[in-house]
């Protein structure tokens, strides 16, 4: 038996929607934005070169941490515990699945791609194409419940990205160092504004007054949390800008703009 708008108890409305506004525009823009990032990130992750600028200490976040013997000399800030990797394995393969999982299970991104990609539903008052609705109770969407575990790993990776940015600044100050620093600052803002982080800070408390530190943290995170959507998109953009800049400098297309050598 059909459920949702096809359920027998629902009014029979043959039109897909009675809305007359441009309700399709936000999901379309979301699709285009997500697709552009996925294509760029996939190409760059498998690129295998132009990810490290030794003279300025710039390492793109797509290849951090670089832990194999295939990594360029100097780019492995935490050693090379892994052997050489075949070319079809991205050098950032340890962090990338977790970062992908973190974004895929993010509460904001769920809203975005459930509407735009999965169309469940595409917009308010627009009938969805699916016959049944099972929410996040079955595989694969039940994995969404693991978001807080992806958060823990993303938190660690943010620390690593911070280390990379600080290391770059020890080589003097250039535009690349500023870009790395801005990127990691925004990544922290995105990571700390996470709904799971907010819950970890202040969830399951009966009396805020008995936990002033957690309450303070929860208050600060709540202020960031209202910007989570903007931070989600901004950090996609800064990740691309950071990687693109490092790639252009590493491949010799442009020179780094030096402020203090
Ligand atoms: Fe978006 Fe956790 S809710 S990162």
Short mmCIF file of C-alpha atoms and ligand atoms in Angstrom, two decimals:
data_model
loop_
_atom_site.label_atom_id
_atom_site.label_comp_id
_atom_site.label_asym_id
_atom_site.label_seq_id
_atom_site.Cartn_x
_atom_site.Cartn_y
_atom_site.Cartn_z
CA UNK A 1 0.00 0.00 0.00
CA UNK A 2 1.31 3.43 -0.89
CA UNK A 3 2.12 5.93 1.81
CA UNK A 4 2.88 9.65 1.75
CA UNK A 5 0.90 11.65 -0.79
CA UNK A 6 -0.17 8.39 -2.44
CA UNK A 7 -1.83 7.05 0.71
CA UNK A 8 -5.53 6.22 0.33
CA UNK A 9 -6.49 8.73 2.97
CA UNK A 10 -4.90 11.66 1.09
CA UNK A 11 -6.78 13.89 -1.33
CA UNK A 12 -6.29 12.96 -5.00
CA UNK A 13 -4.39 15.85 -6.56
CA UNK A 14 -3.07 14.98 -10.02
CA UNK A 15 -0.70 17.96 -10.24
CA UNK A 16 2.83 17.55 -8.93
CA UNK A 17 2.30 20.77 -7.06
CA UNK A 18 -0.02 23.74 -6.94
CA UNK A 19 2.83 26.08 -6.16
CA UNK A 20 3.41 28.81 -8.73
CA UNK A 21 6.67 30.26 -7.40
CA UNK A 22 10.15 29.12 -8.44
CA UNK A 23 10.28 26.36 -5.80
CA UNK A 24 12.68 24.34 -7.96
CA UNK A 25 15.43 26.96 -7.86
CA UNK A 26 16.94 26.26 -4.38
CA UNK A 27 17.19 22.47 -4.97
CA UNK A 28 18.69 23.09 -8.40
CA UNK A 29 21.34 25.46 -7.01
CA UNK A 30 22.10 22.99 -4.23
CA UNK A 31 22.57 20.20 -6.77
CA UNK A 32 24.88 22.32 -8.90
CA UNK A 33 26.94 23.46 -5.91
CA UNK A 34 27.34 19.97 -4.45
CA UNK A 35 28.10 18.44 -7.86
CA UNK A 36 30.77 21.06 -8.59
CA UNK A 37 32.49 20.35 -5.28
CA UNK A 38 32.31 16.56 -5.64
CA UNK A 39 33.79 16.70 -9.17
CA UNK A 40 36.61 19.05 -8.12
CA UNK A 41 37.42 17.16 -4.91
CA UNK A 42 37.41 13.77 -6.67
CA UNK A 43 39.75 14.96 -9.44
CA UNK A 44 42.14 16.61 -7.02
CA UNK A 45 42.15 13.70 -4.57
CA UNK A 46 43.28 11.31 -7.34
CA UNK A 47 45.58 13.90 -8.98
CA UNK A 48 48.59 12.74 -6.98
CA UNK A 49 50.80 15.81 -7.48
CA UNK A 50 50.96 19.59 -6.92
CA UNK A 51 49.81 19.29 -3.32
CA UNK A 52 52.94 20.42 -1.46
CA UNK A 53 55.07 23.57 -1.72
CA UNK A 54 58.29 22.73 0.16
CA UNK A 55 59.83 26.23 0.18
CA UNK A 56 56.75 27.75 1.87
CA UNK A 57 55.46 24.67 3.74
CA UNK A 58 52.03 24.68 2.07
CA UNK A 59 50.16 21.38 2.17
CA UNK A 60 46.69 21.21 0.69
CA UNK A 61 44.04 19.92 3.14
CA UNK A 62 42.99 17.28 0.54
CA UNK A 63 46.30 15.46 1.17
CA UNK A 64 46.58 15.94 4.91
CA UNK A 65 47.75 13.98 6.77
CA UNK A 66 50.08 12.46 4.16
CA UNK A 67 51.33 9.29 5.80
CA UNK A 68 52.79 7.05 3.10
CA UNK A 69 56.20 6.69 1.53
CA UNK A 70 54.64 7.88 -1.71
CA UNK A 71 54.24 11.37 -0.22
CA UNK A 72 56.62 14.07 -1.43
CA UNK A 73 59.61 14.66 0.87
CA UNK A 74 58.69 17.06 3.67
CA UNK A 75 54.92 16.74 3.20
CA UNK A 76 54.52 14.01 5.82
CA UNK A 77 54.26 16.05 8.99
CA UNK A 78 53.52 12.95 11.06
CA UNK A 79 55.98 10.50 9.50
CA UNK A 80 55.37 7.79 6.93
CA UNK A 81 54.03 4.74 8.78
CA UNK A 82 52.44 3.49 5.54
CA UNK A 83 54.32 1.94 2.60
CA UNK A 84 54.21 3.22 -0.99
CA UNK A 85 50.67 3.34 -2.35
CA UNK A 86 49.52 2.46 -5.86
CA UNK A 87 48.57 5.52 -7.91
CA UNK A 88 44.83 4.79 -7.73
CA UNK A 89 44.75 5.30 -3.94
CA UNK A 90 44.49 8.99 -2.96
CA UNK A 91 47.34 10.01 -0.65
CA UNK A 92 44.81 11.53 1.75
CA UNK A 93 42.82 8.28 1.83
CA UNK A 94 42.84 7.99 5.62
CA UNK A 95 41.12 11.31 6.29
CA UNK A 96 38.95 11.68 3.17
CA UNK A 97 36.35 8.96 3.96
CA UNK A 98 35.78 10.43 7.41
CA UNK A 99 35.49 13.98 6.09
CA UNK A 100 33.10 12.74 3.44
CA UNK A 101 31.12 10.85 6.09
CA UNK A 102 31.09 13.93 8.32
CA UNK A 103 29.59 16.07 5.56
CA UNK A 104 27.24 13.38 4.24
CA UNK A 105 25.72 12.80 7.67
CA UNK A 106 25.70 16.50 8.64
CA UNK A 107 22.22 17.65 9.63
CA UNK A 108 22.36 20.60 7.28
CA UNK A 109 23.63 18.62 4.28
CA UNK A 110 20.94 16.02 4.89
CA UNK A 111 18.33 18.69 4.52
CA UNK A 112 20.06 19.95 1.38
CA UNK A 113 20.51 16.66 -0.45
CA UNK A 114 17.33 15.00 0.77
CA UNK A 115 15.52 17.82 -0.96
CA UNK A 116 17.70 18.32 -4.01
CA UNK A 117 19.13 14.88 -4.79
CA UNK A 118 16.77 12.41 -3.11
CA UNK A 119 13.73 14.65 -3.51
CA UNK A 120 12.14 13.54 -0.30
CA UNK A 121 10.37 15.91 -0.74
CA UNK A 122 11.86 18.45 -3.15
CA UNK A 123 10.09 21.37 -1.48
CA UNK A 124 7.15 22.12 0.78
CA UNK A 125 3.84 21.24 -0.89
CA UNK A 126 5.58 19.42 -3.75
CA UNK A 127 4.74 15.72 -3.99
CA UNK A 128 7.76 13.48 -3.69
CA UNK A 129 8.36 10.79 -6.30
CA UNK A 130 8.78 7.99 -3.74
CA UNK A 131 5.93 5.67 -2.87
CA UNK A 132 7.10 4.97 0.64
CA UNK A 133 8.85 6.87 3.38
CA UNK A 134 11.06 5.02 5.85
CA UNK A 135 13.05 7.98 7.13
CA UNK A 136 16.40 7.11 8.64
CA UNK A 137 15.30 3.79 10.08
CA UNK A 138 16.82 1.49 7.42
CA UNK A 139 20.08 0.93 5.60
CA UNK A 140 21.67 3.02 4.17
CA UNK A 141 20.15 6.08 5.83
CA UNK A 142 20.38 4.55 9.29
CA UNK A 143 24.12 5.33 9.02
CA UNK A 144 23.15 8.97 9.54
CA UNK A 145 22.96 8.15 13.23
CA UNK A 146 26.75 7.74 13.26
CA UNK A 147 27.23 11.47 12.73
CA UNK A 148 28.71 12.11 16.15
CA UNK A 149 31.46 9.54 15.51
CA UNK A 150 32.38 11.27 12.27
CA UNK A 151 32.44 14.48 14.29
CA UNK A 152 35.09 13.05 16.64
CA UNK A 153 37.35 12.20 13.70
CA UNK A 154 36.67 15.53 11.95
CA UNK A 155 37.68 17.26 15.19
CA UNK A 156 41.04 15.44 15.10
CA UNK A 157 41.53 16.28 11.43
CA UNK A 158 40.86 19.96 12.20
CA UNK A 159 43.71 19.80 14.73
CA UNK A 160 45.96 18.33 12.02
CA UNK A 161 44.91 21.06 9.54
CA UNK A 162 45.69 23.65 12.21
CA UNK A 163 49.14 22.16 12.66
CA UNK A 164 49.67 22.32 8.86
CA UNK A 165 48.69 26.00 8.79
CA UNK A 166 50.91 26.93 11.73
CA UNK A 167 53.81 25.03 10.16
CA UNK A 168 53.34 27.05 6.95
CA UNK A 169 53.51 30.27 8.97
CA UNK A 170 56.91 29.25 10.36
CA UNK A 171 58.25 29.61 6.79
CA UNK A 172 57.44 33.33 6.77
CA UNK A 173 54.22 35.00 5.75
CA UNK A 174 52.74 34.65 2.30
CA UNK A 175 49.29 34.74 0.78
CA UNK A 176 49.22 30.94 0.86
CA UNK A 177 49.77 30.92 4.63
CA UNK A 178 46.93 33.40 5.10
CA UNK A 179 44.65 31.29 2.92
CA UNK A 180 45.53 28.14 4.91
CA UNK A 181 44.86 30.00 8.16
CA UNK A 182 41.51 31.43 7.03
CA UNK A 183 40.48 28.02 5.75
CA UNK A 184 41.29 26.21 8.97
CA UNK A 185 39.60 28.92 11.07
CA UNK A 186 36.42 28.48 9.07
CA UNK A 187 36.75 24.69 9.26
CA UNK A 188 36.85 25.03 13.04
CA UNK A 189 33.79 27.24 12.96
CA UNK A 190 31.95 24.66 10.84
CA UNK A 191 33.11 21.73 12.99
CA UNK A 192 32.29 23.41 16.31
CA UNK A 193 28.92 24.62 15.05
CA UNK A 194 27.94 20.98 14.44
CA UNK A 195 24.68 19.89 16.08
CA UNK A 196 26.43 16.86 17.59
CA UNK A 197 29.09 19.12 19.08
CA UNK A 198 26.35 21.26 20.60
CA UNK A 199 24.74 18.18 22.08
CA UNK A 200 28.07 16.87 23.40
CA UNK A 201 28.64 20.25 25.10
CA UNK A 202 25.25 20.78 26.65
CA UNK A 203 22.99 17.84 25.92
CA UNK A 204 21.37 15.55 28.49
CA UNK A 205 21.74 18.10 31.29
CA UNK A 206 18.84 18.58 33.65
CA UNK A 207 20.22 21.68 35.31
CA UNK A 208 22.39 24.09 33.37
CA UNK A 209 23.08 25.95 36.62
CA UNK A 210 24.97 22.94 37.98
CA UNK A 211 27.23 22.77 34.92
CA UNK A 212 28.34 26.37 34.26
CA UNK A 213 31.28 25.44 32.00
CA UNK A 214 29.22 23.15 29.80
CA UNK A 215 26.43 25.71 29.76
CA UNK A 216 28.87 28.40 28.64
CA UNK A 217 30.23 26.14 25.90
CA UNK A 218 26.71 25.23 24.81
CA UNK A 219 25.79 28.94 24.64
CA UNK A 220 28.81 29.75 22.49
CA UNK A 221 28.27 26.76 20.19
CA UNK A 222 24.59 27.65 19.88
CA UNK A 223 25.56 31.07 18.55
CA UNK A 224 27.75 29.42 15.91
CA UNK A 225 25.17 26.75 15.24
CA UNK A 226 22.67 29.20 13.75
CA UNK A 227 25.26 29.86 11.02
CA UNK A 228 25.86 26.18 10.30
CA UNK A 229 24.40 26.26 6.80
CA UNK A 230 26.46 29.29 5.79
CA UNK A 231 29.57 27.70 7.27
CA UNK A 232 28.86 24.45 5.42
CA UNK A 233 28.91 26.25 2.07
CA UNK A 234 31.69 28.70 2.95
CA UNK A 235 34.03 25.87 3.94
CA UNK A 236 33.36 24.00 0.71
CA UNK A 237 34.45 27.16 -1.10
CA UNK A 238 37.52 27.79 1.09
CA UNK A 239 38.63 24.17 0.71
CA UNK A 240 38.56 24.55 -3.07
CA UNK A 241 40.28 27.96 -2.97
CA UNK A 242 42.99 26.65 -0.63
CA UNK A 243 43.65 23.56 -2.70
CA UNK A 244 43.59 25.51 -5.97
CA UNK A 245 46.07 28.07 -4.65
CA UNK A 246 48.46 25.38 -3.38
CA UNK A 247 48.13 23.52 -6.70
CA UNK A 248 48.91 26.63 -8.76
CA UNK A 249 51.93 27.55 -6.63
CA UNK A 250 53.20 23.95 -6.43
CA UNK A 251 52.98 23.49 -10.19
CA UNK A 252 54.74 26.80 -10.88
CA UNK A 253 51.79 28.47 -12.62
CA UNK A 254 51.89 31.35 -10.13
CA UNK A 255 54.34 32.45 -7.44
CA UNK A 256 53.28 32.87 -3.85
CA UNK A 257 52.70 36.48 -2.90
CA UNK A 258 55.25 36.97 -0.11
CA UNK A 259 54.59 39.49 2.65
CA UNK A 260 57.37 38.49 5.07
CA UNK A 261 59.99 36.07 3.71
FE1 LIG B 1 26.60 19.57 10.30
FE2 LIG B 1 27.36 18.10 12.42
S1 LIG B 1 25.44 18.86 11.94
S2 LIG B 1 28.57 18.89 10.81
#
